[in-house]
Amino acid sequence: MTAATIVPTRLRQYARFGLAALALSAFSVFGSPAHARGPEGIADVAEKVIDAVVNISTSQTVEAKGSGSNTMPQLPPGSPFEEFFDDFFKNRKGPGGGSKGGDNGPPRKTNSLGSGFIIDTSGIVVTNNHVIADADEINVILNDGTKIKAELVGVDKKTDLAVLKFKPPKPLIAVKFGDSDKLRLGDWVVAIGNPFSLGGTVTAGIVSAKNRDISSGPYDSYIQTDAAINRGNSGGPLFNLEGDVIGVNTLIISPSGGSIGIGFAVPSKTVAGVVDQLRQFGELRRGWLGVRIQSVTDEIAESLNVKPARGALVAGVDDKGPAKPAGIEPGDVVVKFDGKDVKDPKDLSRVVADTAVGKEVDVVIIRKGEEQTKKVTLGRLQDPDKVQAAVKTDEPPPEKPVTQKALGLDLAVLNKDLRTRYKIKDSVKGVVVTNVDANSDAAEKRLSAGDVIVEVAQEAVSSGADVQKRIDQIKKDGKKSALLLVSNGDGELRFVALSVQ
């Protein structure tokens, strides 16, 4: 693990016992007591919403491994429980360091703790998917300690959200979603949750950043906050000073497992849409455009005459997808979708997913330097089937093909032997790469033997001579790079810009 780790903020719990309190006096640089942090309204928010925040307790039966029922539980590094458990389990070990009772014991129950919040007085709760994942039993614990068994309504793994329901034993207090789009950097926010199983805990901070992409999922657009979020806070709400939920606390970045002031919450705009669909359908029904996209680098932008570099480059179009009949083609750059600007591929992925299935939208593309508008009726995104790995077979070494060098690549005309050697489908047309110079720009851009060059500068090629001819023309036109449309053996396309200088 690296020094700083992204940590889901669920807490696995194995025991609870008293903690000794350590009192610390806080003084300013002038020696006077430090003032309370934050505006006075925080107390009003906490008092208003605290009863709508719940603890989520789950249990799961797992097989004992290694040392049976004496297995040392996994605790956050630096946890105050660590020393206690260390001594406890060392004392229970038998001769030779092994545990009493043999290497394997009976299945045991593990407990996990997280947080959630009530959004409907009928007993609807929102939390994180990772809080309740693989649970055999889920319980909701109200602020007064009342424990009620809950049922799972639905989950969305891509945004790490889950909806639960339970039968209220008494009247409940619910909270509503606010507008996360209206948040500004520096706005005060309040987090409430169940850190380290301590129960309802209130912390405050500010919005440190918006639309944060930490590569944890396809639709990352987190609110970053310095409000203290720790293990056990997962699924808990992040409030604005009006008492509206503007995020669901989900992840932290930490070298130790504890808060260092970098926490992430799924914005309420995303949460509200996901929750509505889970309540209505029990699953997510996301929009689907039917394209594969990639980033528009400066080199690609120069080759496609896109100024400034922006948008999402269409690298491939699904034959059965909505984009195909609308006239969208590989090489198009999507710069606006349904009236919303598209700055990068993540923007397009998010806005398409959030758009209703069956809606007709305007998609603005740049093709050969000119803007065009295409009308697309969105389909529904389906989870892709798992692709079985190809079984390797021993093959006799084929004859070495006649090749031509260009841009640090050895290129050959596709024939039956080369298709068999590199497992290239018959539908793939172009010039096959048989070798890549390790010191070339092509190697840096991760081209490899078996890749097929389909187009150079948006013109089809079928031989090494065709490739060289296009490169010569690109140099003559004074351009710095050549835009290649490259396919793998399965026909999946991507664009690669290679320097011609």
Coordinates of C-alpha atoms in Angstrom, one line a residue:
M1 CA 0.0 0.0 0.0
T2 CA 1.1 3.5 -0.6
A3 CA 1.5 6.0 2.2
A4 CA -1.9 7.6 1.5
T5 CA -4.7 5.1 0.9
I6 CA -8.3 5.6 -0.3
V7 CA -10.4 4.0 2.4
P8 CA -14.1 3.1 2.4
T9 CA -15.3 4.4 5.7
R10 CA -17.0 1.3 7.0
L11 CA -15.8 -0.1 10.4
R12 CA -15.6 -3.8 11.1
Q13 CA -16.3 -4.3 14.8
Y14 CA -15.3 -7.2 17.0
A15 CA -15.7 -5.8 20.5
R16 CA -16.6 -2.7 22.4
F17 CA -15.2 -1.4 25.7
G18 CA -14.5 1.8 27.5
L19 CA -11.9 4.3 26.3
A20 CA -9.8 6.4 28.7
A21 CA -10.3 10.1 27.9
L22 CA -7.3 12.3 27.3
A23 CA -8.0 16.0 27.9
L24 CA -6.1 18.5 25.8
S25 CA -6.2 22.2 26.3
A26 CA -6.4 24.4 23.2
F27 CA -4.7 27.7 23.2
S28 CA -4.1 30.3 20.5
V29 CA -0.7 31.6 19.8
F30 CA -1.4 34.4 22.3
G31 CA -2.2 32.0 25.1
S32 CA -6.0 32.5 25.2
P33 CA -8.5 29.7 24.7
A34 CA -9.1 28.9 21.0
H35 CA -12.5 29.9 19.7
A36 CA -15.0 27.3 18.5
R37 CA -14.6 26.4 14.9
G38 CA -17.3 27.3 12.5
P39 CA -20.5 29.4 12.5
E40 CA -23.1 29.3 15.3
G41 CA -25.7 27.6 13.0
I42 CA -24.0 24.2 13.2
A43 CA -25.6 23.5 16.6
D44 CA -29.0 24.3 15.1
V45 CA -28.4 22.0 12.2
A46 CA -27.3 19.1 14.4
E47 CA -30.3 19.5 16.7
K48 CA -32.7 19.5 13.7
V49 CA -31.4 16.4 11.9
I50 CA -29.7 14.2 14.4
D51 CA -32.7 11.9 14.9
A52 CA -32.8 11.2 11.1
V53 CA -29.3 9.8 11.1
V54 CA -29.0 6.1 11.9
N55 CA -26.3 3.5 12.5
I56 CA -26.2 0.5 10.2
S57 CA -25.2 -2.8 11.8
T58 CA -24.6 -5.8 9.6
S59 CA -23.5 -9.4 10.3
Q60 CA -22.0 -12.0 8.0
T61 CA -21.0 -15.6 8.6
V62 CA -17.5 -16.4 7.3
E63 CA -15.2 -19.4 7.4
A64 CA -12.4 -19.2 9.9
K65 CA -9.0 -19.2 8.4
G66 CA -5.5 -19.6 9.6
S67 CA -6.0 -19.8 13.3
G68 CA -9.6 -20.6 13.8
S69 CA -11.8 -18.7 16.2
N70 CA -8.7 -17.0 17.6
T71 CA -8.0 -15.0 14.4
M72 CA -6.8 -11.5 15.2
P73 CA -9.4 -9.0 13.9
Q74 CA -8.3 -6.4 11.4
L75 CA -8.3 -3.0 12.9
P76 CA -7.4 0.5 11.6
P77 CA -3.7 1.2 12.1
G78 CA -3.3 3.2 15.2
S79 CA -6.7 2.2 16.6
P80 CA -6.9 2.4 20.4
F81 CA -8.2 -1.1 20.3
E82 CA -5.1 -2.5 18.7
E83 CA -2.9 -2.9 21.8
F84 CA -5.8 -4.6 23.7
F85 CA -6.5 -7.2 21.0
D86 CA -2.7 -7.8 20.4
D87 CA -2.3 -8.7 24.1
F88 CA -5.5 -10.7 24.1
F89 CA -4.7 -12.9 21.2
K90 CA -1.0 -13.4 22.1
N91 CA -2.2 -14.7 25.5
R92 CA -4.5 -17.3 23.9
K93 CA -1.8 -18.8 21.6
G94 CA -0.6 -22.3 22.5
P95 CA 2.9 -23.7 22.5
G96 CA 5.0 -22.8 19.5
G97 CA 3.0 -19.7 18.7
G98 CA -0.1 -21.6 17.4
S99 CA -3.6 -20.9 18.7
K100 CA -5.3 -23.3 21.0
G101 CA -7.8 -25.4 19.2
G102 CA -5.9 -26.1 16.0
D103 CA -5.5 -24.2 12.7
N104 CA -9.1 -24.1 11.7
G105 CA -12.2 -23.4 13.7
P106 CA -16.0 -23.3 13.1
P107 CA -17.5 -20.5 10.9
R108 CA -17.7 -17.2 12.8
K109 CA -19.8 -14.1 12.6
T110 CA -18.3 -10.8 11.8
N111 CA -20.0 -7.5 12.3
S112 CA -19.7 -4.3 10.4
L113 CA -20.8 -0.8 11.3
G114 CA -21.7 2.2 9.1
S115 CA -24.1 5.1 8.9
G116 CA -27.2 6.1 7.0
F117 CA -30.1 8.5 7.1
I118 CA -33.9 8.4 6.8
I119 CA -35.4 10.1 3.8
D120 CA -39.0 9.0 4.2
T121 CA -40.9 8.6 7.5
S122 CA -42.2 5.3 6.1
G123 CA -38.8 3.8 6.9
I124 CA -36.6 4.4 3.9
V125 CA -32.9 4.7 4.6
V126 CA -29.9 5.7 2.3
T127 CA -26.4 4.3 2.9
N128 CA -23.4 3.1 1.0
N129 CA -23.4 -0.2 -0.8
H130 CA -20.1 -1.2 0.8
V131 CA -21.6 -0.9 4.2
I132 CA -24.2 -3.6 3.6
A133 CA -22.4 -5.7 0.9
D134 CA -22.5 -9.5 1.4
A135 CA -24.4 -9.0 4.7
D136 CA -26.6 -11.9 6.0
E137 CA -28.5 -9.5 8.3
I138 CA -28.9 -5.8 8.3
N139 CA -30.2 -3.7 11.2
V140 CA -31.0 0.0 11.5
I141 CA -30.2 1.5 14.9
L142 CA -32.0 4.8 15.7
N143 CA -30.5 7.7 17.6
D144 CA -32.2 6.5 20.8
G145 CA -30.7 3.0 20.5
T146 CA -33.8 1.3 19.1
K147 CA -32.7 -1.6 16.8
I148 CA -34.8 -2.7 13.9
K149 CA -34.2 -5.4 11.2
A150 CA -34.0 -3.8 7.7
E151 CA -34.6 -5.1 4.2
L152 CA -32.6 -4.3 1.1
V153 CA -34.5 -2.3 -1.5
G154 CA -31.7 -2.1 -4.1
V155 CA -28.0 -1.2 -4.7
D156 CA -25.9 0.6 -7.3
K157 CA -22.3 -0.5 -7.2
K158 CA -21.2 2.1 -9.6
T159 CA -22.0 5.0 -7.3
D160 CA -21.7 2.8 -4.1
L161 CA -25.2 3.6 -2.9
A162 CA -27.9 1.4 -1.3
V163 CA -31.5 1.9 -0.2
L164 CA -33.0 0.0 2.8
K165 CA -36.4 -0.1 4.3
F166 CA -37.7 -1.0 7.8
K167 CA -41.0 -0.9 9.7
P168 CA -41.0 2.1 12.0
P169 CA -41.7 1.3 15.6
K170 CA -42.6 4.9 16.2
P171 CA -42.9 8.2 14.3
L172 CA -39.7 9.1 12.5
I173 CA -37.9 12.3 11.4
A174 CA -36.7 12.4 7.8
V175 CA -34.4 14.7 6.0
K176 CA -34.5 16.0 2.4
F177 CA -32.0 16.4 -0.4
G178 CA -30.5 19.8 -1.1
D179 CA -29.0 21.1 -4.4
S180 CA -25.3 20.1 -4.4
D181 CA -24.8 22.1 -7.6
K182 CA -25.3 25.3 -5.6
L183 CA -22.4 24.5 -3.3
R184 CA -19.4 26.9 -3.4
L185 CA -15.9 26.3 -2.3
G186 CA -15.6 27.3 1.3
D187 CA -19.2 26.7 2.2
W188 CA -19.7 25.2 5.6
V189 CA -20.9 21.6 5.8
V190 CA -21.8 19.2 8.7
A191 CA -21.1 15.5 8.8
I192 CA -23.0 13.2 11.1
G193 CA -22.3 9.5 11.5
N194 CA -21.0 6.5 13.5
P195 CA -17.2 6.7 13.5
F196 CA -15.5 3.8 15.3
S197 CA -18.9 2.7 16.6
L198 CA -19.1 5.7 18.9
G199 CA -22.6 6.5 17.8
G200 CA -24.1 9.8 16.5
T201 CA -21.1 12.1 16.1
V202 CA -21.2 15.6 14.6
T203 CA -18.2 17.1 12.8
A204 CA -18.0 20.3 10.7
G205 CA -15.8 21.6 7.9
I206 CA -15.9 23.3 4.5
V207 CA -16.3 22.2 0.9
S208 CA -12.7 21.8 -0.2
A209 CA -13.4 20.9 -3.8
K210 CA -16.2 19.9 -6.2
N211 CA -16.5 17.4 -9.0
R212 CA -13.4 15.5 -7.7
D213 CA -12.5 12.4 -9.8
I214 CA -10.4 9.9 -7.8
S215 CA -10.8 7.1 -10.3
S216 CA -12.9 4.9 -7.9
G217 CA -15.7 4.5 -10.4
P218 CA -17.0 5.5 -13.8
Y219 CA -19.1 8.4 -12.5
D220 CA -16.8 10.0 -10.0
S221 CA -17.8 13.5 -9.2
Y222 CA -17.2 13.8 -5.4
I223 CA -17.5 16.7 -3.0
Q224 CA -14.3 16.9 -1.1
T225 CA -14.5 18.2 2.5
D226 CA -12.2 18.6 5.5
A227 CA -15.0 17.8 7.9
A228 CA -13.7 14.8 10.0
I229 CA -14.8 11.6 8.4
N230 CA -13.5 8.2 9.8
R231 CA -14.2 4.5 9.5
G232 CA -17.9 4.0 10.4
N233 CA -19.0 7.3 8.8
S234 CA -19.7 5.5 5.5
G235 CA -23.2 6.1 4.3
G236 CA -23.7 9.1 6.6
P237 CA -25.1 12.4 5.4
L238 CA -23.3 15.6 4.7
F239 CA -25.5 18.6 5.4
N240 CA -25.5 22.2 4.4
L241 CA -26.4 24.9 7.0
E242 CA -30.1 24.7 6.1
G243 CA -30.1 21.1 7.2
D244 CA -30.5 19.6 3.7
V245 CA -28.4 16.6 2.7
I246 CA -26.0 17.6 0.0
G247 CA -23.8 14.5 0.0
V248 CA -23.3 10.9 1.3
N249 CA -19.9 10.4 3.0
T250 CA -18.2 7.5 1.3
L251 CA -14.3 7.6 1.2
I252 CA -11.3 9.2 2.9
I253 CA -7.7 9.5 1.9
S254 CA -5.5 8.6 4.9
P255 CA -2.1 7.1 5.7
S256 CA -3.4 5.6 8.9
G257 CA -7.1 4.9 8.4
G258 CA -8.2 8.0 10.4
S259 CA -9.2 11.4 9.2
I260 CA -6.6 13.8 7.9
G261 CA -9.1 16.2 6.5
I262 CA -9.5 14.7 3.0
G263 CA -12.9 13.1 2.8
F264 CA -15.3 12.5 -0.2
A265 CA -19.0 12.5 -0.5
V266 CA -21.3 11.5 -3.4
P267 CA -23.2 14.7 -4.3
S268 CA -26.9 14.8 -3.6
K269 CA -27.7 15.5 -7.3
T270 CA -26.3 12.0 -8.0
V271 CA -27.8 10.4 -4.9
A272 CA -31.3 11.7 -5.4
G273 CA -31.5 10.2 -9.0
V274 CA -30.1 6.9 -7.9
V275 CA -32.4 6.6 -4.9
D276 CA -35.5 7.4 -7.0
Q277 CA -34.7 4.6 -9.5
L278 CA -33.8 2.1 -6.7
R279 CA -37.1 2.8 -5.0
Q280 CA -39.1 2.6 -8.2
F281 CA -37.3 -0.3 -10.0
G282 CA -35.0 -1.9 -7.5
E283 CA -32.1 -1.3 -10.0
L284 CA -30.6 1.5 -12.1
R285 CA -31.7 2.2 -15.6
R286 CA -29.0 4.5 -17.1
G287 CA -28.9 6.1 -20.5
W288 CA -26.7 4.6 -23.2
L289 CA -25.2 6.3 -26.2
G290 CA -23.4 3.2 -27.7
V291 CA -20.0 4.7 -28.2
R292 CA -16.5 4.1 -26.8
I293 CA -14.7 7.3 -26.0
Q294 CA -11.2 8.6 -25.1
S295 CA -9.6 11.8 -24.1
V296 CA -8.7 14.5 -26.7
T297 CA -5.0 15.2 -26.2
D298 CA -3.3 18.3 -27.6
E299 CA -1.8 16.1 -30.3
I300 CA -5.2 14.6 -31.3
A301 CA -6.9 18.0 -31.1
E302 CA -4.2 19.4 -33.6
S303 CA -4.8 16.5 -35.9
L304 CA -8.6 16.9 -35.9
N305 CA -8.5 20.7 -36.0
V306 CA -10.3 21.0 -32.6
K307 CA -9.4 24.2 -30.9
P308 CA -9.1 24.3 -27.9
A309 CA -8.6 20.7 -27.0
R310 CA -11.8 19.5 -25.3
G311 CA -14.6 17.0 -25.5
A312 CA -14.8 13.2 -25.8
L313 CA -13.3 11.5 -28.9
V314 CA -15.5 8.7 -30.3
A315 CA -13.1 5.8 -30.8
G316 CA -15.8 3.3 -31.7
V317 CA -19.5 3.0 -32.3
D318 CA -21.6 0.0 -31.3
D319 CA -23.4 -1.4 -34.3
K320 CA -26.6 -2.0 -32.3
G321 CA -26.3 1.3 -30.3
P322 CA -28.3 4.5 -30.6
A323 CA -25.3 6.5 -31.9
K324 CA -25.0 4.4 -35.1
P325 CA -28.4 5.4 -36.8
A326 CA -27.9 9.0 -35.6
G327 CA -24.8 9.2 -37.8
I328 CA -22.1 9.5 -35.2
E329 CA -18.8 8.0 -36.4
P330 CA -15.4 7.2 -35.0
G331 CA -13.3 10.3 -35.1
D332 CA -16.1 12.6 -34.1
V333 CA -15.5 14.7 -31.0
V334 CA -18.5 15.2 -28.7
V335 CA -18.5 18.7 -27.2
K336 CA -22.1 19.1 -26.1
F337 CA -24.8 16.7 -25.0
D338 CA -28.4 17.7 -24.3
G339 CA -27.4 21.3 -23.9
K340 CA -24.5 20.5 -21.5
D341 CA -20.9 21.2 -22.3
V342 CA -18.6 18.2 -22.5
K343 CA -15.1 19.0 -21.3
D344 CA -13.7 15.4 -21.1
P345 CA -14.9 11.8 -21.4
K346 CA -16.0 11.6 -17.8
D347 CA -18.4 14.5 -18.4
L348 CA -20.0 12.6 -21.2
S349 CA -20.2 9.4 -19.2
R350 CA -21.9 11.1 -16.3
V351 CA -24.4 13.2 -18.4
V352 CA -25.4 10.2 -20.6
A353 CA -25.9 8.0 -17.5
D354 CA -28.1 10.6 -15.8
T355 CA -30.3 11.1 -18.9
A356 CA -33.6 9.2 -19.1
V357 CA -33.8 6.1 -21.3
G358 CA -35.7 6.8 -24.5
K359 CA -35.2 10.6 -24.4
E360 CA -34.2 12.3 -27.7
V361 CA -31.3 14.6 -27.2
D362 CA -29.1 16.9 -29.4
V363 CA -25.5 15.8 -29.5
V364 CA -23.0 18.4 -30.8
I365 CA -19.9 17.0 -32.5
I366 CA -16.9 18.3 -34.3
R367 CA -16.1 16.5 -37.5
K368 CA -13.1 17.6 -39.6
G369 CA -13.0 20.9 -37.8
E370 CA -16.8 21.8 -38.2
E371 CA -19.6 21.5 -35.7
Q372 CA -22.6 19.3 -36.5
T373 CA -25.7 18.5 -34.4
K374 CA -27.0 14.9 -34.3
K375 CA -30.3 13.8 -32.7
V376 CA -30.0 10.6 -30.7
T377 CA -32.7 8.6 -28.9
L378 CA -30.9 7.1 -25.9
G379 CA -31.0 3.4 -25.2
R380 CA -30.5 1.6 -21.8
L381 CA -27.1 0.7 -20.5
Q382 CA -26.7 -3.0 -19.8
D383 CA -24.0 -4.5 -17.6
P384 CA -21.5 -6.2 -19.9
D385 CA -21.2 -10.0 -19.8
K386 CA -18.0 -11.3 -18.5
V387 CA -15.7 -12.2 -21.3
Q388 CA -14.0 -15.5 -21.0
A389 CA -10.2 -15.3 -21.4
A390 CA -8.9 -16.9 -24.6
V391 CA -7.3 -20.3 -24.1
K392 CA -3.6 -20.2 -25.2
T393 CA -2.6 -23.0 -27.5
D394 CA 0.8 -24.0 -28.7
E395 CA 1.3 -22.9 -32.3
P396 CA 4.1 -23.5 -34.7
P397 CA 6.2 -20.4 -35.5
P398 CA 4.8 -18.8 -38.7
E399 CA 6.9 -17.5 -41.5
K400 CA 8.2 -14.0 -41.1
P401 CA 6.1 -11.6 -43.2
V402 CA 7.4 -8.9 -45.5
T403 CA 7.3 -5.7 -43.5
Q404 CA 7.8 -1.9 -44.0
K405 CA 9.0 0.5 -41.4
A406 CA 7.2 3.7 -40.5
L407 CA 7.0 5.8 -37.3
G408 CA 9.0 3.2 -35.4
L409 CA 6.6 0.4 -36.4
D410 CA 7.2 -2.7 -38.5
L411 CA 4.0 -3.0 -40.7
A412 CA 2.7 -5.9 -42.8
V413 CA -0.3 -6.6 -44.9
L414 CA -2.9 -8.6 -43.1
N415 CA -3.0 -12.3 -44.2
K416 CA -4.4 -15.5 -42.9
D417 CA -1.2 -16.4 -41.0
L418 CA -1.0 -13.0 -39.3
R419 CA -4.7 -13.1 -38.3
T420 CA -4.1 -16.5 -36.7
R421 CA -0.9 -15.5 -35.0
Y422 CA -2.4 -12.4 -33.4
K423 CA -6.0 -13.6 -33.1
I424 CA -7.3 -10.9 -35.3
K425 CA -11.0 -11.2 -36.3
D426 CA -11.8 -11.3 -40.0
S427 CA -13.9 -8.1 -39.7
V428 CA -10.8 -6.1 -38.8
K429 CA -9.2 -4.4 -41.8
G430 CA -5.9 -2.5 -42.1
V431 CA -2.2 -2.9 -41.6
V432 CA -0.9 -5.1 -38.8
V433 CA 2.0 -4.0 -36.5
T434 CA 4.5 -6.8 -36.2
N435 CA 7.1 -5.0 -34.1
V436 CA 7.6 -1.7 -32.2
D437 CA 10.8 0.1 -31.7
A438 CA 11.3 0.4 -28.0
N439 CA 12.6 3.9 -28.2
S440 CA 9.9 5.3 -30.5
D441 CA 6.9 7.5 -29.8
A442 CA 4.7 4.5 -30.7
A443 CA 6.1 2.5 -27.8
E444 CA 5.5 5.3 -25.5
K445 CA 1.9 5.4 -26.7
R446 CA 1.6 1.7 -26.0
L447 CA 1.2 0.4 -29.5
S448 CA 2.2 -3.3 -29.7
A449 CA 2.6 -6.2 -32.1
G450 CA -0.9 -7.4 -33.1
D451 CA -2.4 -3.9 -33.2
V452 CA -3.9 -3.0 -36.6
I453 CA -3.7 0.4 -38.1
V454 CA -7.1 1.0 -39.7
E455 CA -6.8 4.7 -40.7
V456 CA -4.1 7.4 -40.9
A457 CA -5.4 11.0 -40.8
Q458 CA -8.9 9.6 -41.2
E459 CA -8.2 7.8 -44.4
A460 CA -8.2 3.9 -44.6
V461 CA -4.9 2.1 -45.2
S462 CA -4.3 -1.5 -46.3
S463 CA -0.5 -1.6 -46.7
G464 CA 2.7 -0.2 -45.3
A465 CA 3.0 1.9 -48.4
D466 CA -0.4 3.5 -47.8
V467 CA 0.8 4.4 -44.3
Q468 CA 4.0 6.0 -45.5
K469 CA 2.2 7.9 -48.2
R470 CA -0.2 9.5 -45.7
I471 CA 2.8 10.3 -43.4
D472 CA 4.6 12.1 -46.2
Q473 CA 1.5 14.1 -46.9
I474 CA 1.1 15.1 -43.3
K475 CA 4.7 16.3 -43.2
K476 CA 4.1 18.3 -46.4
D477 CA 1.1 19.9 -44.8
G478 CA 3.3 21.1 -41.9
K479 CA 1.5 19.1 -39.2
K480 CA 3.5 17.8 -36.2
S481 CA 1.7 14.5 -35.7
A482 CA -0.3 11.8 -37.5
L483 CA -3.6 10.6 -36.1
L484 CA -3.9 6.8 -36.3
L485 CA -7.1 4.8 -35.8
V486 CA -5.9 1.6 -34.2
S487 CA -7.8 -1.7 -33.6
N488 CA -7.1 -4.6 -31.4
G489 CA -7.8 -8.2 -32.5
D490 CA -11.4 -8.0 -31.3
G491 CA -12.1 -4.9 -33.3
E492 CA -12.0 -2.4 -30.5
L493 CA -10.8 1.0 -31.8
R494 CA -8.8 3.8 -30.3
F495 CA -7.1 6.9 -31.6
V496 CA -3.4 7.4 -31.2
A497 CA -1.4 10.5 -32.3
L498 CA 2.2 9.9 -33.2
S499 CA 4.9 12.5 -33.8
V500 CA 6.1 12.7 -37.4
Q501 CA 9.1 14.9 -36.6

